[in-house]
Short mmCIF file of C-alpha atoms in Angstrom, two decimals:
data_model
loop_
_atom_site.label_atom_id
_atom_site.label_comp_id
_atom_site.label_asym_id
_atom_site.label_seq_id
_atom_site.Cartn_x
_atom_site.Cartn_y
_atom_site.Cartn_z
CA MET G 28 6.25 -15.78 -14.74
CA ILE G 29 4.79 -18.07 -12.26
CA TYR G 30 7.85 -19.50 -10.49
CA LYS G 31 10.99 -20.06 -10.81
CA GLU G 32 13.19 -23.14 -9.36
CA GLN G 33 17.04 -23.81 -8.99
CA ARG G 34 18.27 -26.89 -8.22
CA ALA G 35 20.46 -27.58 -4.17
CA GLU G 36 21.97 -30.03 -2.87
CA GLY G 37 21.04 -33.20 -2.63
CA ASN G 38 17.24 -34.30 -4.28
CA PHE G 39 16.31 -30.38 -2.75
CA SER G 40 15.34 -27.89 -5.30
CA SER G 41 15.11 -23.82 -3.73
CA VAL G 42 12.44 -22.09 -4.79
CA MET G 43 12.70 -18.47 -5.79
CA GLY G 44 9.34 -17.16 -5.54
CA PHE G 45 5.70 -18.73 -4.17
CA VAL G 46 2.29 -18.59 -6.02
CA LEU G 47 -0.79 -17.51 -3.99
CA LEU G 48 -3.33 -19.21 -4.97
CA GLY G 49 -6.29 -17.42 -3.15
CA PHE G 50 -8.93 -17.88 -4.16
CA SER G 51 -7.81 -18.91 -7.76
CA ASP G 52 -10.25 -22.06 -6.99
CA LEU G 53 -13.39 -19.22 -7.67
CA PRO G 54 -12.77 -18.53 -11.43
CA ASN G 55 -16.01 -17.07 -11.60
CA LEU G 56 -16.00 -14.68 -8.69
CA GLN G 57 -12.39 -12.84 -9.60
CA GLY G 58 -14.13 -9.93 -9.40
CA PHE G 59 -17.04 -10.30 -7.77
CA LEU G 60 -13.73 -10.56 -4.71
CA PHE G 61 -12.09 -7.64 -5.72
CA GLY G 62 -14.87 -5.33 -5.36
CA ILE G 63 -16.07 -6.20 -2.11
CA PHE G 64 -12.45 -6.28 -1.06
CA PHE G 65 -12.00 -3.21 -2.24
CA LEU G 66 -14.84 -1.84 -0.58
CA ILE G 67 -13.56 -2.79 2.49
CA TYR G 68 -10.03 -1.48 2.32
CA THR G 69 -11.64 1.35 1.21
CA PHE G 70 -14.29 1.95 4.50
CA VAL G 71 -11.00 0.73 6.61
CA ILE G 72 -8.98 3.51 5.38
CA ILE G 73 -11.66 5.92 6.13
CA GLY G 74 -13.47 4.88 9.16
CA ASN G 75 -9.97 4.73 10.80
CA GLY G 76 -8.79 7.60 9.50
CA LEU G 77 -11.60 9.25 10.70
CA ILE G 78 -11.25 7.96 14.07
CA ILE G 79 -7.21 9.29 14.43
CA ILE G 80 -8.75 12.36 13.24
CA ILE G 81 -11.34 12.76 15.86
CA THR G 82 -8.84 12.01 18.57
CA ARG G 83 -6.21 14.42 17.42
CA ILE G 84 -8.28 17.80 17.13
CA GLU G 85 -11.33 17.24 19.44
CA SER G 86 -10.25 18.44 22.65
CA ALA G 87 -12.54 16.68 24.57
CA LEU G 88 -11.07 13.35 23.76
CA GLU G 89 -7.09 14.43 24.54
CA THR G 90 -7.33 11.53 27.18
CA PRO G 91 -5.45 8.24 27.68
CA MET G 92 -8.65 6.00 26.20
CA TYR G 93 -8.67 8.09 23.16
CA PHE G 94 -4.54 7.78 22.61
CA PHE G 95 -4.17 4.69 22.46
CA LEU G 96 -7.49 4.17 20.18
CA ALA G 97 -5.70 6.72 18.16
CA ASN G 98 -2.81 4.50 17.57
CA PHE G 99 -4.86 1.50 17.45
CA SER G 100 -6.27 2.84 14.54
CA SER G 101 -3.01 4.06 13.19
CA LEU G 102 -1.76 0.12 13.72
CA GLU G 103 -5.11 -1.25 11.94
CA ILE G 104 -4.65 0.80 8.47
CA CYS G 105 -0.95 -0.48 8.55
CA TYR G 106 -1.98 -4.46 8.80
CA VAL G 107 -4.43 -4.13 6.17
CA SER G 108 -2.09 -2.02 4.09
CA VAL G 109 0.56 -5.17 4.48
CA THR G 110 -1.50 -7.70 2.90
CA VAL G 111 -5.08 -6.28 0.59
CA PRO G 112 -3.07 -4.35 -2.37
CA LYS G 113 -1.63 -7.42 -2.98
CA ILE G 114 -4.44 -9.39 -2.78
CA LEU G 115 -6.41 -6.56 -4.71
CA ALA G 116 -3.86 -6.89 -7.35
CA ASN G 117 -3.74 -10.92 -7.61
CA LEU G 118 -7.32 -10.78 -8.32
CA TRP G 119 -7.29 -7.59 -10.36
CA THR G 120 -4.08 -9.12 -12.99
CA GLN G 121 -4.34 -13.14 -12.10
CA ASP G 122 -0.16 -13.02 -11.82
CA ARG G 123 -0.21 -14.65 -8.21
CA SER G 124 3.13 -14.93 -8.04
CA ILE G 125 5.43 -13.08 -5.53
CA SER G 126 9.46 -13.55 -4.94
CA LEU G 127 10.70 -15.06 -2.10
CA VAL G 128 12.10 -11.95 -0.44
CA GLY G 129 8.41 -10.32 -1.60
CA CYS G 130 6.73 -13.18 0.75
CA ALA G 131 9.48 -13.07 3.64
CA ALA G 132 9.01 -8.83 3.81
CA GLN G 133 5.16 -9.58 4.00
CA MET G 134 4.66 -12.45 6.14
CA TYR G 135 7.64 -10.35 8.75
CA PHE G 136 5.75 -6.93 8.50
CA PHE G 137 2.07 -9.01 9.05
CA LEU G 138 3.40 -10.93 12.33
CA MET G 139 5.22 -7.39 13.65
CA LEU G 140 1.80 -5.80 13.19
CA GLY G 141 0.09 -8.78 14.59
CA VAL G 142 2.50 -8.55 17.97
CA THR G 143 1.45 -5.11 17.73
CA GLU G 144 -2.07 -5.27 17.80
CA CYS G 145 -2.07 -7.83 20.60
CA PHE G 146 0.19 -5.48 22.67
CA PHE G 147 -2.12 -2.69 22.40
CA LEU G 148 -5.15 -4.19 23.07
CA THR G 149 -3.63 -5.31 26.50
CA VAL G 150 -2.90 -1.72 26.79
CA MET G 151 -5.96 -0.64 26.04
CA ALA G 152 -7.27 -3.36 28.61
CA TYR G 153 -4.91 -1.82 31.36
CA ASP G 154 -6.16 1.53 30.87
CA ARG G 155 -9.73 0.35 31.67
CA TYR G 156 -8.78 -1.30 34.54
CA VAL G 157 -6.61 1.34 36.19
CA ALA G 158 -9.96 3.37 35.07
CA ILE G 159 -12.30 1.56 36.91
CA CYS G 160 -10.75 -0.65 38.98
CA ASN G 161 -7.94 2.59 40.73
CA PRO G 162 -9.92 5.69 39.54
CA LEU G 163 -8.16 8.33 41.91
CA GLN G 164 -4.99 6.51 41.04
CA TYR G 165 -5.61 6.78 37.27
CA PRO G 166 -4.45 11.15 36.35
CA LEU G 167 -1.36 9.86 38.05
CA VAL G 168 -0.74 6.50 36.71
CA MET G 169 -1.84 6.58 32.78
CA ASN G 170 0.01 10.42 32.58
CA GLN G 171 1.08 11.40 29.67
CA LYS G 172 5.04 9.91 29.98
CA LYS G 173 3.65 6.41 30.85
CA CYS G 174 1.31 6.18 27.95
CA ILE G 175 3.76 7.01 25.22
CA GLN G 176 5.85 4.82 26.67
CA LEU G 177 3.57 2.39 26.38
CA ALA G 178 2.17 2.94 22.93
CA VAL G 179 6.37 2.66 21.96
CA GLY G 180 7.05 -0.75 23.29
CA SER G 181 3.85 -1.78 21.81
CA TRP G 182 5.05 -1.09 18.28
CA ILE G 183 8.55 -2.18 18.74
CA SER G 184 8.37 -5.58 20.70
CA GLY G 185 7.71 -7.49 18.17
CA ILE G 186 10.42 -5.97 15.90
CA PRO G 187 13.35 -8.38 16.88
CA VAL G 188 11.36 -11.37 17.39
CA GLN G 189 9.86 -11.76 13.91
CA ILE G 190 12.66 -10.89 11.98
CA GLY G 191 13.85 -14.42 14.10
CA GLN G 192 10.95 -16.06 13.19
CA THR G 193 10.51 -15.16 10.14
CA TYR G 194 14.26 -16.10 9.51
CA HIS G 195 13.50 -19.08 11.14
CA VAL G 196 10.85 -20.40 8.71
CA PHE G 197 12.52 -19.42 5.82
CA SER G 198 15.36 -21.44 6.88
CA LEU G 199 13.27 -24.46 6.06
CA PRO G 200 13.89 -26.25 2.59
CA PHE G 201 11.24 -25.89 0.68
CA CYS G 202 11.09 -28.46 -2.25
CA GLY G 203 8.32 -29.51 -4.86
CA SER G 204 5.00 -27.18 -4.99
CA ASN G 205 5.66 -23.10 -4.45
CA GLN G 206 2.17 -23.04 -4.36
CA ILE G 207 0.92 -21.18 -1.44
CA SER G 208 -2.73 -22.00 -0.24
CA HIS G 209 -3.51 -18.82 1.01
CA PHE G 210 -3.57 -15.60 -0.41
CA PHE G 211 -1.05 -13.96 1.71
CA CYS G 212 2.13 -15.43 3.03
CA ASP G 213 1.75 -17.01 6.85
CA ILE G 214 3.24 -19.51 8.86
CA PRO G 215 0.65 -22.31 8.40
CA PRO G 216 0.87 -22.65 4.71
CA LEU G 217 4.37 -21.81 3.88
CA ILE G 218 5.53 -25.02 6.84
CA LYS G 219 3.07 -27.52 4.71
CA LEU G 220 5.43 -25.99 1.85
CA ALA G 221 8.52 -27.50 3.87
CA CYS G 222 10.48 -30.43 3.16
CA GLY G 223 10.47 -33.88 5.15
CA ASP G 224 9.62 -33.63 9.15
CA THR G 225 9.02 -29.73 10.30
CA SER G 226 8.08 -30.54 14.12
CA LEU G 227 10.91 -29.61 15.79
CA ASN G 228 10.93 -26.53 13.69
CA GLU G 229 7.18 -25.79 14.39
CA ILE G 230 8.37 -25.38 18.35
CA PRO G 231 10.05 -22.26 18.14
CA VAL G 232 6.62 -21.36 16.38
CA TYR G 233 4.55 -22.26 18.88
CA ILE G 234 6.44 -21.13 21.64
CA VAL G 235 6.13 -17.32 20.10
CA ASP G 236 2.99 -17.76 19.76
CA VAL G 237 2.39 -18.51 23.01
CA LEU G 238 4.23 -15.79 24.56
CA PHE G 239 3.05 -13.04 21.83
CA GLY G 240 -0.49 -14.63 21.67
CA MET G 241 -1.97 -16.13 24.94
CA ILE G 242 -0.24 -13.97 27.23
CA PRO G 243 -1.63 -11.02 26.34
CA CYS G 244 -4.55 -12.50 26.20
CA LEU G 245 -4.57 -14.01 29.35
CA LEU G 246 -3.33 -10.54 30.96
CA ILE G 247 -6.50 -8.96 29.57
CA LEU G 248 -8.87 -12.06 31.17
CA TYR G 249 -7.75 -10.81 33.90
CA SER G 250 -8.21 -7.49 33.59
CA TYR G 251 -11.61 -7.61 32.87
CA ILE G 252 -12.27 -10.68 35.52
CA LYS G 253 -11.47 -7.72 38.16
CA ILE G 254 -12.84 -5.18 35.72
CA ILE G 255 -16.52 -6.86 36.04
CA SER G 256 -15.85 -7.57 39.97
CA THR G 257 -15.36 -3.96 40.56
CA ILE G 258 -18.36 -2.95 38.37
CA LEU G 259 -20.51 -5.62 40.26
CA LYS G 260 -19.60 -3.40 43.55
CA LEU G 261 -20.94 -0.74 42.40
CA PRO G 262 -24.10 0.62 44.11
CA SER G 263 -26.29 1.28 41.84
CA THR G 264 -27.21 -0.23 38.18
CA THR G 265 -27.00 2.82 36.46
CA SER G 266 -23.61 2.98 37.80
CA GLN G 267 -22.35 -0.30 36.36
CA PHE G 268 -23.89 0.47 32.85
CA LYS G 269 -22.02 3.34 32.48
CA ALA G 270 -18.99 1.47 33.62
CA PHE G 271 -19.36 -1.36 31.03
CA SER G 272 -20.39 0.96 28.61
CA THR G 273 -16.65 2.23 28.39
CA CYS G 274 -14.79 -1.14 28.24
CA SER G 275 -17.39 -2.90 26.25
CA SER G 276 -16.20 -1.86 22.77
CA HIS G 277 -12.80 -2.77 23.45
CA LEU G 278 -14.06 -6.62 24.53
CA ILE G 279 -15.77 -7.03 21.28
CA VAL G 280 -12.69 -6.12 19.19
CA VAL G 281 -10.75 -8.69 21.76
CA VAL G 282 -12.88 -11.18 21.02
CA LEU G 283 -12.92 -10.77 17.02
CA PHE G 284 -9.34 -10.59 17.30
CA PHE G 285 -8.22 -13.13 19.32
CA GLY G 286 -10.41 -15.85 18.89
CA PRO G 287 -9.19 -16.15 14.96
CA VAL G 288 -6.24 -16.07 15.97
CA ILE G 289 -5.81 -18.82 18.63
CA ILE G 290 -7.39 -20.71 16.54
CA THR G 291 -5.03 -20.48 13.79
CA TYR G 292 -1.95 -20.79 15.20
CA LEU G 293 -2.24 -22.61 17.98
CA ARG G 294 -4.15 -25.29 16.64
CA PRO G 295 -2.36 -28.55 15.89
CA LYS G 296 -1.50 -29.53 12.52
CA SER G 297 -3.42 -32.07 11.51
CA ASN G 298 -6.39 -29.97 12.04
CA HIS G 299 -5.26 -27.39 9.29
CA SER G 300 -7.32 -26.82 5.72
CA SER G 301 -6.63 -24.19 3.75
CA GLY G 302 -10.64 -23.28 3.08
CA SER G 303 -9.98 -23.05 7.63
CA ASP G 304 -7.10 -21.14 7.63
CA LYS G 305 -8.74 -18.88 5.00
CA MET G 306 -11.82 -17.76 6.34
CA PHE G 307 -10.01 -17.88 10.51
CA SER G 308 -7.62 -15.38 8.71
CA LEU G 309 -10.58 -12.81 7.01
CA PHE G 310 -11.97 -12.01 10.49
CA TYR G 311 -8.77 -11.29 11.70
CA ILE G 312 -7.19 -9.25 7.96
CA PHE G 313 -10.91 -7.47 7.54
CA VAL G 314 -13.43 -7.63 9.99
CA THR G 315 -11.54 -6.91 12.61
CA PRO G 316 -10.01 -3.35 11.18
CA LEU G 317 -13.86 -3.19 9.73
CA LEU G 318 -15.24 -3.12 12.65
CA ASN G 319 -13.46 -1.42 15.20
CA PRO G 320 -14.15 1.94 13.92
CA ILE G 321 -17.87 1.38 14.03
CA ILE G 322 -17.49 -0.24 17.68
CA TYR G 323 -15.83 2.53 18.90
CA SER G 324 -18.04 5.81 17.47
CA LEU G 325 -21.96 3.32 17.36
CA ARG G 326 -20.98 2.83 21.38
CA ASN G 327 -19.20 5.76 22.40
CA LYS G 328 -21.38 8.84 22.95
CA ASP G 329 -17.95 11.62 22.70
CA VAL G 330 -16.83 9.57 19.56
CA ILE G 331 -20.15 10.27 18.05
CA ALA G 332 -20.58 13.61 19.17
CA ALA G 333 -17.13 14.79 17.96
CA LEU G 334 -17.75 12.59 14.74
CA LYS G 335 -21.01 15.07 14.49
CA LYS G 336 -18.97 17.67 14.91
CA LEU G 337 -16.19 17.31 12.00
CA LEU G 338 -18.92 15.91 9.29
CA PRO G 339 -20.55 19.08 8.98
CA GLN G 340 -17.18 20.78 8.45
CA LYS G 341 -16.56 18.62 5.56
CA ILE G 342 -19.53 18.17 3.27
#
């Protein structure tokens, strides 16, 4: 079954399901893509899972920075699990259909977890800002209660907004084709399927994107301006290198995540194409969750030491 259509009032039809075209334009690479994406998904689960485990069992990592890193790794696992299993199923079975409810649920959780990731990256930048710019007050400012509040706030803040965002998108009149030129349910390709002029409908989408995308990005940018300014004032090159190394991993992840997200959601609709949307989506769906544990482990001596203590016990 590909889709169902039901006649509605007027000349429109009410779409009862969608077809995720995904990589259907590459028929000879379906098996290869399944293998690649399956390996990436496995590495994401294992890599981020190891980060969670070592931050739990290693006493040297019981600090706010690693508390947020463990939450961030948990988020990455949830984030990829919203989209990748469906992508793998589509590639394996070649059944690309998805129900209206399933599409709405996938988009909601994808957007909600995306907002959560924006907030966590902002909170992690704030943590580094306090640690480097106000080191004497760090234990008082980033106490256990404050860390838990920031973590819980990051997890739940996007829930009500994205309920409204999802409802808004799926209340648009869909007619004609129900084929989504993407590999998961996302806002830009769904808006393309809506009937008539959707300019006014896109305004709330852009407002939410600015509030929950650009504002966290600007807060992170401000934090790093202050951090770099403070680091450059340190008396020795060794001190400067050590201070910058504690936040460079986070900065790399920020660039990898926010760059494609801003391009995807904040560029004009006229500049959207299915090919470019897919390419940029691959970054924040696959690349960032995959590189997160690699970046934080290879660039962090404490994490490497904890991994060396853990892995021999498991072999």
